[in-house]
PDB file of C-alpha atoms in Angstrom:
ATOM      1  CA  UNK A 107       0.000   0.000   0.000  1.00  0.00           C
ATOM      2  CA  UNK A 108       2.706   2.200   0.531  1.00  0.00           C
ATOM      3  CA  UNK A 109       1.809   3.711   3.887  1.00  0.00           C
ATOM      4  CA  UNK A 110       4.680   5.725   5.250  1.00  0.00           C
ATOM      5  CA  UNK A 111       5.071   7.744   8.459  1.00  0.00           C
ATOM      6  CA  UNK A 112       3.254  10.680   7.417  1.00  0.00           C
ATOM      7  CA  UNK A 113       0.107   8.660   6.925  1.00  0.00           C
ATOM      8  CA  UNK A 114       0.581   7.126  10.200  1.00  0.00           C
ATOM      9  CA  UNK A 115       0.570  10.482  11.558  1.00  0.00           C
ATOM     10  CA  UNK A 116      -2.345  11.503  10.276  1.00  0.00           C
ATOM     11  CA  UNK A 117      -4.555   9.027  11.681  1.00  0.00           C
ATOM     12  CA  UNK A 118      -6.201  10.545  15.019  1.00  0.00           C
ATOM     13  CA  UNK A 119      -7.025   8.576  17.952  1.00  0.00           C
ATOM     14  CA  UNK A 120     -10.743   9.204  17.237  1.00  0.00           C
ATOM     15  CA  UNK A 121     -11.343   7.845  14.321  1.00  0.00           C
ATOM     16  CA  UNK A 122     -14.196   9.324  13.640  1.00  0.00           C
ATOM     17  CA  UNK A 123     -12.387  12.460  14.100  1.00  0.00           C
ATOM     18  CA  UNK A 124     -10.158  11.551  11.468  1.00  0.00           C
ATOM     19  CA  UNK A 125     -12.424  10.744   8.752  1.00  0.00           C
ATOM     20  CA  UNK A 126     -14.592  13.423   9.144  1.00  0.00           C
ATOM     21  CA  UNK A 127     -11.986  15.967   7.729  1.00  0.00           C
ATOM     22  CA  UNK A 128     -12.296  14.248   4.282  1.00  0.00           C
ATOM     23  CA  UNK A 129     -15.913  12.847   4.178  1.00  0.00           C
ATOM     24  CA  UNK A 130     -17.638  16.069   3.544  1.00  0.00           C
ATOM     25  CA  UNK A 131     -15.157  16.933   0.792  1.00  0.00           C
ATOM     26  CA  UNK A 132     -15.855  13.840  -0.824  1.00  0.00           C
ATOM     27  CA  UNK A 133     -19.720  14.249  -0.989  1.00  0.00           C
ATOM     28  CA  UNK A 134     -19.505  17.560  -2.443  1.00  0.00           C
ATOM     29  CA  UNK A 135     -17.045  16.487  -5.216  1.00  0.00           C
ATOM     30  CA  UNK A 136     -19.998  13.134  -5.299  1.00  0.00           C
ATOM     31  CA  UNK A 137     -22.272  15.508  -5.793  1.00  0.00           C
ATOM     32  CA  UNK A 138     -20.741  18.055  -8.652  1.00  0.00           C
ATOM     33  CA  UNK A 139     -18.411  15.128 -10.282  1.00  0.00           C
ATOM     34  CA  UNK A 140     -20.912  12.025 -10.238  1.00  0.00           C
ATOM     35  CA  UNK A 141     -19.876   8.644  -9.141  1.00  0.00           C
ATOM     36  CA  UNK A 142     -17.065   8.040  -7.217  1.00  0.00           C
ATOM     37  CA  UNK A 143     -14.928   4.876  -6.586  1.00  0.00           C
ATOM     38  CA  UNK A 144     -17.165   2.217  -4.903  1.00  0.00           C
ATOM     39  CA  UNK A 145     -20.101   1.569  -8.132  1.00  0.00           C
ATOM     40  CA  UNK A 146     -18.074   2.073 -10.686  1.00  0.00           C
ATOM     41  CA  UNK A 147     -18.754   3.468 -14.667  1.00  0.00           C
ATOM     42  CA  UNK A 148     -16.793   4.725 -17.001  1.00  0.00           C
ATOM     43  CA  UNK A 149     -16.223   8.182 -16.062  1.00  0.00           C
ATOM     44  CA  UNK A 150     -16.326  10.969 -18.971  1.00  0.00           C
ATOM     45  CA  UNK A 151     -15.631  15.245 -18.897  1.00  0.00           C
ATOM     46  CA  UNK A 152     -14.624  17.431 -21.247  1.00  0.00           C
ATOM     47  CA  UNK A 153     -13.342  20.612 -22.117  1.00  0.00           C
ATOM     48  CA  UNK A 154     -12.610  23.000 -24.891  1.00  0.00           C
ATOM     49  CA  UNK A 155      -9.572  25.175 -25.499  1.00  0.00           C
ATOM     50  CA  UNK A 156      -7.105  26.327 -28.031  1.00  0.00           C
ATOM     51  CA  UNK A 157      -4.062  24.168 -27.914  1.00  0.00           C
ATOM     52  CA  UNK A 158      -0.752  25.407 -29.786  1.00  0.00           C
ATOM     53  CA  UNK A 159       0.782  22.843 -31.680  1.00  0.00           C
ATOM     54  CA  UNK A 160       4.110  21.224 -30.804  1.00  0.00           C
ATOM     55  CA  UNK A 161       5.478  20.742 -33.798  1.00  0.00           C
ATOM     56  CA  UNK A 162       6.615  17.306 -33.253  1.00  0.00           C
ATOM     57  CA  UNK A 163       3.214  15.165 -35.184  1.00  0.00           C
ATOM     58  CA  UNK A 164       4.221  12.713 -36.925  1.00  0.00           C
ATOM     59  CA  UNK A 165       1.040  13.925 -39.835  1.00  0.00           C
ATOM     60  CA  UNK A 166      -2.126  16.181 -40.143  1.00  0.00           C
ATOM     61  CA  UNK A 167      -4.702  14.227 -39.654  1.00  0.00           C
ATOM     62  CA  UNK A 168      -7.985  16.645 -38.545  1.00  0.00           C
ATOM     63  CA  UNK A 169      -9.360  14.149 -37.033  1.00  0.00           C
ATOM     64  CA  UNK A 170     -10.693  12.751 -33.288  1.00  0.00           C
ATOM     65  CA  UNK A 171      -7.650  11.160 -32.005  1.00  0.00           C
ATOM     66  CA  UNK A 172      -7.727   8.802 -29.112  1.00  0.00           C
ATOM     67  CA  UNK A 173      -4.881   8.734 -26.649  1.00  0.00           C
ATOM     68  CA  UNK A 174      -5.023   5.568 -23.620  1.00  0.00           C
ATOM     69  CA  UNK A 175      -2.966   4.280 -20.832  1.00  0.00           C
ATOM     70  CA  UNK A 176      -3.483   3.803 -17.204  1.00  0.00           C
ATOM     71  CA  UNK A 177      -3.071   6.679 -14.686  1.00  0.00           C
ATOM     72  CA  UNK A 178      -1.271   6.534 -10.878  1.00  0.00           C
ATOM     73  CA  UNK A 179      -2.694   9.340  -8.920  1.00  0.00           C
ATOM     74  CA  UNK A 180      -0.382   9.348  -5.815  1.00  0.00           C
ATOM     75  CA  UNK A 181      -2.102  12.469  -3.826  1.00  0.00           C
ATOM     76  CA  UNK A 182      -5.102  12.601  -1.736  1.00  0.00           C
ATOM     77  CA  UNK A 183      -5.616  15.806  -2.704  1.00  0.00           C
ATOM     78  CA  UNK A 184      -6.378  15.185  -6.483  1.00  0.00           C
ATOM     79  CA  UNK A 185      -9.511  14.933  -8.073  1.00  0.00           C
ATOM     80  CA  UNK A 186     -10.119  12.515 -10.839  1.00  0.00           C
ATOM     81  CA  UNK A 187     -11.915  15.435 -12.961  1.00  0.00           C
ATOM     82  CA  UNK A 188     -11.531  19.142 -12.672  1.00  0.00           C
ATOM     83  CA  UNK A 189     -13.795  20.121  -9.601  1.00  0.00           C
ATOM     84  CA  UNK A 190     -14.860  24.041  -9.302  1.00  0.00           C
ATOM     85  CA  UNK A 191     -18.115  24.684  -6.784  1.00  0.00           C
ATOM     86  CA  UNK A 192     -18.640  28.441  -6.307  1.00  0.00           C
ATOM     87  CA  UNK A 193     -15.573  29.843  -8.418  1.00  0.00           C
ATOM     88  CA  UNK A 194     -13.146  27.878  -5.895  1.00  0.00           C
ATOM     89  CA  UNK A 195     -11.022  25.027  -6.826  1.00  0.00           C
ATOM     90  CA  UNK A 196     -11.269  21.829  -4.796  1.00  0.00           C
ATOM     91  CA  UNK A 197      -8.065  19.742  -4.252  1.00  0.00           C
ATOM     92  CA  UNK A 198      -4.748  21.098  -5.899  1.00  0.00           C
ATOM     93  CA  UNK A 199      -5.407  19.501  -9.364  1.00  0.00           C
ATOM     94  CA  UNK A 200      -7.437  16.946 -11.433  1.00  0.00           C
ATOM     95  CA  UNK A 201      -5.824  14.013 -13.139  1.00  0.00           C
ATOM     96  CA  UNK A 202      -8.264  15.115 -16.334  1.00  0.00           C
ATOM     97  CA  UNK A 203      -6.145  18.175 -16.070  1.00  0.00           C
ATOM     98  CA  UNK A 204      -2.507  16.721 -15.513  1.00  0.00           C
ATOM     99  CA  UNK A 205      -2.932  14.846 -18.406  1.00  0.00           C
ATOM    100  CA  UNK A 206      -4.845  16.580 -21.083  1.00  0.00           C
ATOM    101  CA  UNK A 207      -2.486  19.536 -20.481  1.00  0.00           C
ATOM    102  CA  UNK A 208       0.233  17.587 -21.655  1.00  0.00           C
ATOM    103  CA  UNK A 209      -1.913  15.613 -24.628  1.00  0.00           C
ATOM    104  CA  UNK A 210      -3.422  18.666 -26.018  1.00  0.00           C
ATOM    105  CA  UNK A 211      -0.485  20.374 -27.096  1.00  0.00           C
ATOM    106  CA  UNK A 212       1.158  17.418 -29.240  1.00  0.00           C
ATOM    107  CA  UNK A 213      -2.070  16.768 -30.932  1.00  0.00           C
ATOM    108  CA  UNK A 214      -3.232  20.848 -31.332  1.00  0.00           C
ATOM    109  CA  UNK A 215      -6.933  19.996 -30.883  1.00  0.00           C
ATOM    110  CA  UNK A 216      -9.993  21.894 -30.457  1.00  0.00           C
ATOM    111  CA  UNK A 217     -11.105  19.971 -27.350  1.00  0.00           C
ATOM    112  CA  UNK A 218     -11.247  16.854 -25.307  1.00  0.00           C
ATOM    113  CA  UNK A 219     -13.183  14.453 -23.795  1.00  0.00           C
ATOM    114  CA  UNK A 220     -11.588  12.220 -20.783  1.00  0.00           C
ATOM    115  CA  UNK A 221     -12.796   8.843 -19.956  1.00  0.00           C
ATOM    116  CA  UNK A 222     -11.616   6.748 -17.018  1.00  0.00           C
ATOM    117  CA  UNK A 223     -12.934   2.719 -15.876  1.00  0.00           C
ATOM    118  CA  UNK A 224     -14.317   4.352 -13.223  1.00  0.00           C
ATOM    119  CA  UNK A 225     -13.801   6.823 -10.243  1.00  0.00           C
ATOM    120  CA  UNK A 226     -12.082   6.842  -7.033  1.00  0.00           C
ATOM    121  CA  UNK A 227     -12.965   9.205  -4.050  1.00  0.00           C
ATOM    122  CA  UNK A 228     -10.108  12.678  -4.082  1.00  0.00           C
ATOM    123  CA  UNK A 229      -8.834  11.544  -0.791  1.00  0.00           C
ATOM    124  CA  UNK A 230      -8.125   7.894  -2.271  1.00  0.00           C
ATOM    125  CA  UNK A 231      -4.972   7.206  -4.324  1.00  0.00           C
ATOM    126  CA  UNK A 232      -5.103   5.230  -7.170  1.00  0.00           C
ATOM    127  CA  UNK A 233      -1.765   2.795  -6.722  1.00  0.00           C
ATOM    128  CA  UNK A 234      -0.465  -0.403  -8.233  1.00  0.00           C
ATOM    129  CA  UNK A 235      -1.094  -1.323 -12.141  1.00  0.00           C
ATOM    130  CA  UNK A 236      -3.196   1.945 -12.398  1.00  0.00           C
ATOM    131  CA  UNK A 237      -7.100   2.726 -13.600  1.00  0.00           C
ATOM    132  CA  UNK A 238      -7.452   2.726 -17.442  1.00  0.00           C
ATOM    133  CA  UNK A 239      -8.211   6.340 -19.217  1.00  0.00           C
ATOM    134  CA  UNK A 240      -8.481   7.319 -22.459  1.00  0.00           C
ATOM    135  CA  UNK A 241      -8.189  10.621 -23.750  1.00  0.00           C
ATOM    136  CA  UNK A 242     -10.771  11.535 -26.221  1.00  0.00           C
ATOM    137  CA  UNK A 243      -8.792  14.743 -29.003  1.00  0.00           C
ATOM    138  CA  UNK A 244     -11.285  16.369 -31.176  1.00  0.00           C
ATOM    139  CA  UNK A 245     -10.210  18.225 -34.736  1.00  0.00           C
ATOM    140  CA  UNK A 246      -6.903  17.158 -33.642  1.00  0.00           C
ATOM    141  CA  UNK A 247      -4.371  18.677 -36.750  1.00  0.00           C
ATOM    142  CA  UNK A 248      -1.464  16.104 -35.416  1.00  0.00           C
ATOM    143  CA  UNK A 249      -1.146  12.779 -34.936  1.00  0.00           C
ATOM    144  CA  UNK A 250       1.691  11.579 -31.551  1.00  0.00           C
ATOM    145  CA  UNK A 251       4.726  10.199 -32.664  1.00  0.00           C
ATOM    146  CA  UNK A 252       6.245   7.515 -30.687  1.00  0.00           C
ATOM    147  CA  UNK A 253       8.403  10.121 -30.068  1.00  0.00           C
ATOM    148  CA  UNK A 254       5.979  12.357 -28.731  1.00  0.00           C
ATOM    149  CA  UNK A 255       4.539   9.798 -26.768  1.00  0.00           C
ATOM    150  CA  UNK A 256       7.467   8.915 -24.322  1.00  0.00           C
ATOM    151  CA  UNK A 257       8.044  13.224 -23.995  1.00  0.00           C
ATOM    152  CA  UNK A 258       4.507  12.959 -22.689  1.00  0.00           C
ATOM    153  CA  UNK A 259       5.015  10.223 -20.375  1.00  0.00           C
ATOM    154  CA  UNK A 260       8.278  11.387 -19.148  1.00  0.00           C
ATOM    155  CA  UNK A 261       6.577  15.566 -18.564  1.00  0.00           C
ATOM    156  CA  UNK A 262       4.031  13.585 -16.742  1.00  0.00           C
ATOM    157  CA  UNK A 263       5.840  11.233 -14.632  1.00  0.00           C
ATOM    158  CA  UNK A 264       9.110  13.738 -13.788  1.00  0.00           C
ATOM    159  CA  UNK A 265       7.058  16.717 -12.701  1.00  0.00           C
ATOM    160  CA  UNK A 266       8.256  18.321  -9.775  1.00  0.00           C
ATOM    161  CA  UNK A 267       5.188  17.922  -7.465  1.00  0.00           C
ATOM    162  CA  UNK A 268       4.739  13.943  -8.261  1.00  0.00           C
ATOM    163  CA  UNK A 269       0.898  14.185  -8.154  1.00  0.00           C
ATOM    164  CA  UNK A 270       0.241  11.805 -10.857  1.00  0.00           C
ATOM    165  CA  UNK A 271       1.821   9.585 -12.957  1.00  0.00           C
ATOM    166  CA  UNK A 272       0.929   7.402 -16.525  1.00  0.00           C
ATOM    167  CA  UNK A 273       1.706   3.830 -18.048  1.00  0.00           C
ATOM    168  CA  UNK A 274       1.478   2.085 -21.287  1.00  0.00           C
ATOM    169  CA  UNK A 275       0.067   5.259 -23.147  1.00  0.00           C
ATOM    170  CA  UNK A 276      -0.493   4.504 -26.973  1.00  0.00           C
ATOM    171  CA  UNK A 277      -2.634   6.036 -29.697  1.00  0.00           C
ATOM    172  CA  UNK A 278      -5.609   3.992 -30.268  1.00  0.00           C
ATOM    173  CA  UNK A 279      -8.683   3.149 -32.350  1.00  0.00           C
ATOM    174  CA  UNK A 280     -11.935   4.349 -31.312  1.00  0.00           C
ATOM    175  CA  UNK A 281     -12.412   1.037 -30.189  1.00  0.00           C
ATOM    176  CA  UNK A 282     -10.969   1.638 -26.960  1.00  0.00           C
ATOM    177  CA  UNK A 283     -14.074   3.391 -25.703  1.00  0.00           C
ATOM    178  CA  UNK A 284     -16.333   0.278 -26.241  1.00  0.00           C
ATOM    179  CA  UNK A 285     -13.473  -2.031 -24.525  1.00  0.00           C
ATOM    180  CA  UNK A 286     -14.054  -0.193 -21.606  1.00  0.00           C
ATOM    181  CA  UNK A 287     -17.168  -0.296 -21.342  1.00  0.00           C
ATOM    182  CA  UNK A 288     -17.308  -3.815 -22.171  1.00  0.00           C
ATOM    183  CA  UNK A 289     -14.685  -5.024 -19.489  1.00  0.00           C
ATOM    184  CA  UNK A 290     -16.882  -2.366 -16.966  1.00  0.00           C
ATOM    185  CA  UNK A 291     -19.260  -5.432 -15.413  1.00  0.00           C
ATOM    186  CA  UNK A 292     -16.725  -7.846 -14.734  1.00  0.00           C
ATOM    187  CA  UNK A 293     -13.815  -6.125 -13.522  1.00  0.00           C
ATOM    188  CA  UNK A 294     -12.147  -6.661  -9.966  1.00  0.00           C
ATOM    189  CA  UNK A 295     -10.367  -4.430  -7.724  1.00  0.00           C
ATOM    190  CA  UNK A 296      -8.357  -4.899  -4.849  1.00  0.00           C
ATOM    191  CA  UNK A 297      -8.002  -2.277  -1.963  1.00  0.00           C
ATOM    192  CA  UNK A 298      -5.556  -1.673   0.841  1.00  0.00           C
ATOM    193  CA  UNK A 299      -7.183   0.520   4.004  1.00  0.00           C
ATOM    194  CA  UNK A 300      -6.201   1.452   7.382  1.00  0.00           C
ATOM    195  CA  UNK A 301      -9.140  -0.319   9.606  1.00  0.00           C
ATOM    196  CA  UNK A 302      -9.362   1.121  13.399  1.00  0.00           C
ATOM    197  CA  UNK A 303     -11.654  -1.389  15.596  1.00  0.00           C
ATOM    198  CA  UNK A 304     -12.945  -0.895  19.262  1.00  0.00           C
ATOM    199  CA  UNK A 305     -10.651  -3.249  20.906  1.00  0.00           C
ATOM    200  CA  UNK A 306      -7.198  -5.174  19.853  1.00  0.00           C
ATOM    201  CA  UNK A 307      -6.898  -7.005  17.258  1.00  0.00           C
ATOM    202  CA  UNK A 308      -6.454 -10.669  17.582  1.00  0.00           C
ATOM    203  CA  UNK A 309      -4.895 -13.746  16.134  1.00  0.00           C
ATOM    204  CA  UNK A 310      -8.154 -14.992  15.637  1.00  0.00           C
ATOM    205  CA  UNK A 311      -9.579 -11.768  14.128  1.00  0.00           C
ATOM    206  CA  UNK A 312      -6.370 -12.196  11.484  1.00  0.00           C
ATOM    207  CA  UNK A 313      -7.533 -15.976  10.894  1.00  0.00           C
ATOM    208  CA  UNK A 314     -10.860 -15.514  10.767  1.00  0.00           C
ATOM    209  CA  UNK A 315     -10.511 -12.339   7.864  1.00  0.00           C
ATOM    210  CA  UNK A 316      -7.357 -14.192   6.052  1.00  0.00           C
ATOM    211  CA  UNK A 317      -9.744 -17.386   5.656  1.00  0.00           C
ATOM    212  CA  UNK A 318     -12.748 -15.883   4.185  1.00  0.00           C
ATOM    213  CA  UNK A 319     -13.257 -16.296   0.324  1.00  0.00           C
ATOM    214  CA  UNK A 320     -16.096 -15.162  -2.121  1.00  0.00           C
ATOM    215  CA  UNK A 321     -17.584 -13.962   0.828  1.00  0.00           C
ATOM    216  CA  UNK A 322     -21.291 -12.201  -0.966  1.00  0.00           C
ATOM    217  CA  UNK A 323     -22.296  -8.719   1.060  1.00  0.00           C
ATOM    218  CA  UNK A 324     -25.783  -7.092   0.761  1.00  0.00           C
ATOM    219  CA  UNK A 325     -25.398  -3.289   0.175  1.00  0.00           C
ATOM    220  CA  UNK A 326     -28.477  -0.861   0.726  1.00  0.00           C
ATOM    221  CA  UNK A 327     -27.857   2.756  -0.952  1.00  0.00           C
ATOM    222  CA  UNK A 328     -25.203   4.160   1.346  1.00  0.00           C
ATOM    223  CA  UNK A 329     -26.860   7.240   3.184  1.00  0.00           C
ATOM    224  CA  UNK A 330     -24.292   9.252   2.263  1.00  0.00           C
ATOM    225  CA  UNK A 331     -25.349   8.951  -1.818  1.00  0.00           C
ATOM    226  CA  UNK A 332     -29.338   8.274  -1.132  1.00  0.00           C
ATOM    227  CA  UNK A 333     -29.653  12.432  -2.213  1.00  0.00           C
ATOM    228  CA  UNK A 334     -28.863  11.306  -5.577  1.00  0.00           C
ATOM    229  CA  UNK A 335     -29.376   7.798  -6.122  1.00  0.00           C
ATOM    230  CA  UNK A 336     -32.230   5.386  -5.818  1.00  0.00           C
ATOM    231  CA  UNK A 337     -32.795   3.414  -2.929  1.00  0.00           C
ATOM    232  CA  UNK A 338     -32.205  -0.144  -3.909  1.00  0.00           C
ATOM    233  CA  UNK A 339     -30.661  -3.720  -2.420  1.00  0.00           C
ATOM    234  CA  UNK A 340     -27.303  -5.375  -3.932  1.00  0.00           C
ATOM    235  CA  UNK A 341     -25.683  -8.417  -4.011  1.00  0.00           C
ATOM    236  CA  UNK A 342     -21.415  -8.248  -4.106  1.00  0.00           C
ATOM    237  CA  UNK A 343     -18.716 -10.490  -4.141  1.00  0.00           C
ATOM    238  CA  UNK A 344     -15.734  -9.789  -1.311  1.00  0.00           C
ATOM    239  CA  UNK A 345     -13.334 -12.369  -2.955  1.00  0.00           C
ATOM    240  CA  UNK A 346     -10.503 -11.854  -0.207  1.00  0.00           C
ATOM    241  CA  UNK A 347      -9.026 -10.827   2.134  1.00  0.00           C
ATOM    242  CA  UNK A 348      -5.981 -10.274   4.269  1.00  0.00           C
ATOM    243  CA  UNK A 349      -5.320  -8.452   7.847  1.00  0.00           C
ATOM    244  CA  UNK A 350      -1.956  -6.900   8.171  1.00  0.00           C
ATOM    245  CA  UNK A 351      -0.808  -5.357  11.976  1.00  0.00           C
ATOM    246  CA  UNK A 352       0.657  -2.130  11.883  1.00  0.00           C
ATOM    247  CA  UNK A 353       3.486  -2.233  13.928  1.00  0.00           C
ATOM    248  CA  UNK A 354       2.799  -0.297  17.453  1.00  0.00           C
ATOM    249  CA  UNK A 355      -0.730   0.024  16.702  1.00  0.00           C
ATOM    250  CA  UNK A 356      -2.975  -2.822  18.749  1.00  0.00           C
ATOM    251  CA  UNK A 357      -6.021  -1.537  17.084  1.00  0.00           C
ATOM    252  CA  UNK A 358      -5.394  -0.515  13.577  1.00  0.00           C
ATOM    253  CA  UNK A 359      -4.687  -2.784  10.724  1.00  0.00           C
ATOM    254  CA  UNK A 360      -3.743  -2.829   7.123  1.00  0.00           C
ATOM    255  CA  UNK A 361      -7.205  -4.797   5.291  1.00  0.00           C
ATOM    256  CA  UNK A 362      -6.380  -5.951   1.809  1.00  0.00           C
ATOM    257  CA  UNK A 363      -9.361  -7.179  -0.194  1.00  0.00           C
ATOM    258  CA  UNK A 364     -10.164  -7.793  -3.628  1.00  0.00           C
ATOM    259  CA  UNK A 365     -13.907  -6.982  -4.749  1.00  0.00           C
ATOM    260  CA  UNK A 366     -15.853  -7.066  -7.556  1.00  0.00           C
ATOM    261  CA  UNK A 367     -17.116  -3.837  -9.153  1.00  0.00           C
ATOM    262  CA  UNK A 368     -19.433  -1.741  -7.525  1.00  0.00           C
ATOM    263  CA  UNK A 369     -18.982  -2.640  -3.932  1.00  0.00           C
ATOM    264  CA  UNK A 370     -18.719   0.286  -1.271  1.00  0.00           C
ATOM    265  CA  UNK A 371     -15.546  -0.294   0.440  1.00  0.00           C
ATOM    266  CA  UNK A 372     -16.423   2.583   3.262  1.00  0.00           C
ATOM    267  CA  UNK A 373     -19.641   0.966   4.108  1.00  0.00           C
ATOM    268  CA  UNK A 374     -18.400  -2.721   3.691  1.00  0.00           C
ATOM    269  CA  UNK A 375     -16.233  -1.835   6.892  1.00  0.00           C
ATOM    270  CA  UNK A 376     -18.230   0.442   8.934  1.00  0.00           C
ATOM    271  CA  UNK A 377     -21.654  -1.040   8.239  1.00  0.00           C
ATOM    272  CA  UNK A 378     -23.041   1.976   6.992  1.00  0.00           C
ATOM    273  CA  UNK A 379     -25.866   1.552  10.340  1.00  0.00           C
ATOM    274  CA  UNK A 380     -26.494  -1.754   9.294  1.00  0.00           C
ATOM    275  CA  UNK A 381     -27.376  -0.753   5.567  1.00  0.00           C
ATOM    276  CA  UNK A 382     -23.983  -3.365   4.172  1.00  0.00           C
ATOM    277  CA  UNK A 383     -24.009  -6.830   6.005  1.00  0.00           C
ATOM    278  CA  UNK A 384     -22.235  -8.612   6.716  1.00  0.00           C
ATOM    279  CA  UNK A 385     -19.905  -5.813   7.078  1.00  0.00           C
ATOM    280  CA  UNK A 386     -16.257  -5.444   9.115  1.00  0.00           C
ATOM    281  CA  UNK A 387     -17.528  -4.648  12.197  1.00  0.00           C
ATOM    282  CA  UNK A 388     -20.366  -7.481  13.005  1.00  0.00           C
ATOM    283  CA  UNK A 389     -17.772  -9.778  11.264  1.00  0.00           C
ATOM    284  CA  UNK A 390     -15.321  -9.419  14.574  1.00  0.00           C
ATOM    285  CA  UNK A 391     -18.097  -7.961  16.561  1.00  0.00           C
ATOM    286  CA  UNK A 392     -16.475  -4.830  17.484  1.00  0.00           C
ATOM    287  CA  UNK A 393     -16.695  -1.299  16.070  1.00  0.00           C
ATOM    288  CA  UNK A 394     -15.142  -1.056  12.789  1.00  0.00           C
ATOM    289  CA  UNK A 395     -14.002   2.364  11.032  1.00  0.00           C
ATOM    290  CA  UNK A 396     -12.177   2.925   7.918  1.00  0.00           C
ATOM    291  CA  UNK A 397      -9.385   6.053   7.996  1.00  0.00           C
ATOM    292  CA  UNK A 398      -7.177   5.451   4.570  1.00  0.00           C
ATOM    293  CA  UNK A 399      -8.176   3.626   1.341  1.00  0.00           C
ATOM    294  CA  UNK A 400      -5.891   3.004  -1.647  1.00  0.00           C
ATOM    295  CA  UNK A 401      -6.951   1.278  -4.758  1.00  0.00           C
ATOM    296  CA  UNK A 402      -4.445  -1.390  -5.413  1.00  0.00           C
ATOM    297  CA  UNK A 403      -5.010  -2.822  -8.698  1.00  0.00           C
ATOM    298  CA  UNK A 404      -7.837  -2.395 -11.157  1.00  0.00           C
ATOM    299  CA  UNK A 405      -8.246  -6.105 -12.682  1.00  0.00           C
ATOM    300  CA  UNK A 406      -9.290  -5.388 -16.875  1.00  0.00           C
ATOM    301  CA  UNK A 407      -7.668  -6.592 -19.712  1.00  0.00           C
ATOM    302  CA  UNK A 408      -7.087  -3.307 -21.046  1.00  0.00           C
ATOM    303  CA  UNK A 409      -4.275  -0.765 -21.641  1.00  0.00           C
ATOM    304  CA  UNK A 410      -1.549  -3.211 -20.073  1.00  0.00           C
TER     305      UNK A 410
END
C-alpha cells in the first residue's frame, strides 16, 4: 500500500475524528463530479480550449484522435476530474487536467473528452497497475509520434510535485471506448485501508478475515449517496481478504481485499448503520471504522 510515516501520523485517535476531515469533501465532489470509486462506470468530462501545436506530429490528420494508458494518482488531494463549486477550486489539481495539459499540445486539438474505468474518491490514491483512461482529441491537426509519446510520459511522470503519474500510453482506435465499457461489469479491484476497531486485534480476528473467500455482502444505498441515487438492495462479491498489523498500533490494521465492481468499500467496513451486512464490524463484533483507502489494482484486460 505504501503507507509511510506521514500517513501514520495523520490518523487521530478518534477515528471518527479523522475521517470526518475528508468525508464532507468527498460528498460535495460526489455531488458536482458524479460517481465516485465504490459503483463504478466509465467516467467521462470534457473541455474546450485552443491548444498550440508542438510541432513534433508525426502527420495532419484533422481528425478525433484517441490517446489511452493507465493513470497513478499518488495524492489525496487530487480529483479525478476538474472540480470548481462556487468559483473555488477543490483539491490542488485533477488528473483530467494533468494529463490533457500535456496531450493537447502534441495533438493541437480543439477539445477533449476524458474517460476513465471508473472513479475513485479525491482523498483515495489510485496505486499499483493503475485505472485505465483514455483521452478523447477532437479536430486534432497532429497525430503523436512515438516520439511524442514517451516526452509525454516522461513531462508527466518527472514533474516536480509527483501528483500523478501514466503507463502504457499509446494512440488507439476508437475502439478503446467500447473495450471499456465492455470489461466495466466484470472487472475486480483490490483495496488496501487502514481499519481502526474498538478493541485489539487478535490472532483470531487475522484468521478468521485471512480465511474468508467469495464472501457475498448485501449493500443498501449508502446514506451518504441516497440524495442522488435510488434506494435499492445489492448483491457483491468480497473475494478476499488479508489483515496486516501495523506495527505499534494494537487496534489498527492494514485490510487488503479484492472486490468485484461496484462494492462500497467505506460501508463494507463500517456497516453503513447496518445498511452493508455482513460488514467489518459485526464480522469481529467490534466497532469497525475505515481512515485510509488506496486502490491497489484495477483487474481489466485493457491498456496493459
Amino acid at each position: 500500500m505504501g503507507l509511510d510515516q506521514t500517513d501514520l501520523l495523520s490518523i487521530s485517535h478518534d477515528p471518527l475524528v479523522a475521517m470526518s476531515k475528508t468525508e464532507q469533501s468527498c460528498e460535495n465532489e460526489r455531488a458536482s463530479c458524479g460517481e465516485i470509486d465504490g459503483v463504478d462506470g466509465s467516467q467521462a468530462s470534457s473541455a474546450n480550449g485552443n491548444h498550440p501545436s508542438s510541432g513534433s506530429s508525426e502527420k495532419s490528420c484533422q481528425t478525433t484522435v484517441y490517446i489511452a494508458g493507465r493513470y497513478l494518482k499518488l495524492s489525496r488531494k487530487v480529483s479525478q476530474t476538474r472540480w470548481i463549486i462556487d468559483d473555488e477550486r477543490m483539491g490542488v489539481a485533477s488528473v483530467e487536467e494533468i494529463l490533457a495539459n500535456s496531450i493537447l499540445p502534441v495533438c493541437n486539438g480543439d477539445g477533449y473528452k476524458f474517460h476513465a474505468a471508473g472513479r475513485e474518491d479525491i482523498d483515495v490514491r489510485m496505486l499499483g497497475s493503475g485505472r485505465p483512461f483514455l483521452v478523447e482529441v477532437s479536430n486534432a491537426a497532429s497525430l503523436p509520434s512515438s516520439d511524442d509519446i514517451r516526452e509525454i510520459i516522461e513531462k508527466i511522470n518527472n514533474s516536480e510535485n509527483n501528483l500523478v503519474n501514466v503507463k502504457n500510453l499509446r494512440v488507439i482506435g476508437s475502439e478503446a471506448w467500447s473495450l471499456m465499457r465492455e470489461g466495466e461489469a466484470e472487472k475486480q479491484k483490490q483495496y488496501a485501508a487502514v481499519v481502526w476497531i474498538s478493541r485489539q486485534l487478535t490472532e483470531e480476528d487475522q484468521q478468521k478475515i485471512n480465511s474468508m473467500v467469495n464472501m457475498e455482502i448485501t449493500q443498501r444505498t449508502p446514506i451518504r449517496v441516497l440524495h442522488r441515487r435510488s434506494p435499492m438492495e445489492r448483491k457483491r462479491m468480497i473475494h478476499w481478504m488479508t489483515a496486516e498489523r501495523i506495527s505499534g498500533s494494537s487496534q489498527y490494521f492494514l485490510l487488503h481485499l479484492c472486490t468485484q465492481a461496484g462494492t462500497y468499500i467505506k460501508e463494507f467496513v463500517h456497516g453503513d448503520f447496518g445498511r452493508t451486512h455482513p460488514n467489518m464490524g459485526s464480522l469481529l463484533g467490534c466497532r469497525a471504522e475505515i481512515l485510509q483507502l488506496d486502490v491497489t489494482d484495477v483487474k481489466m484486460d485493457l491498456f496493459d
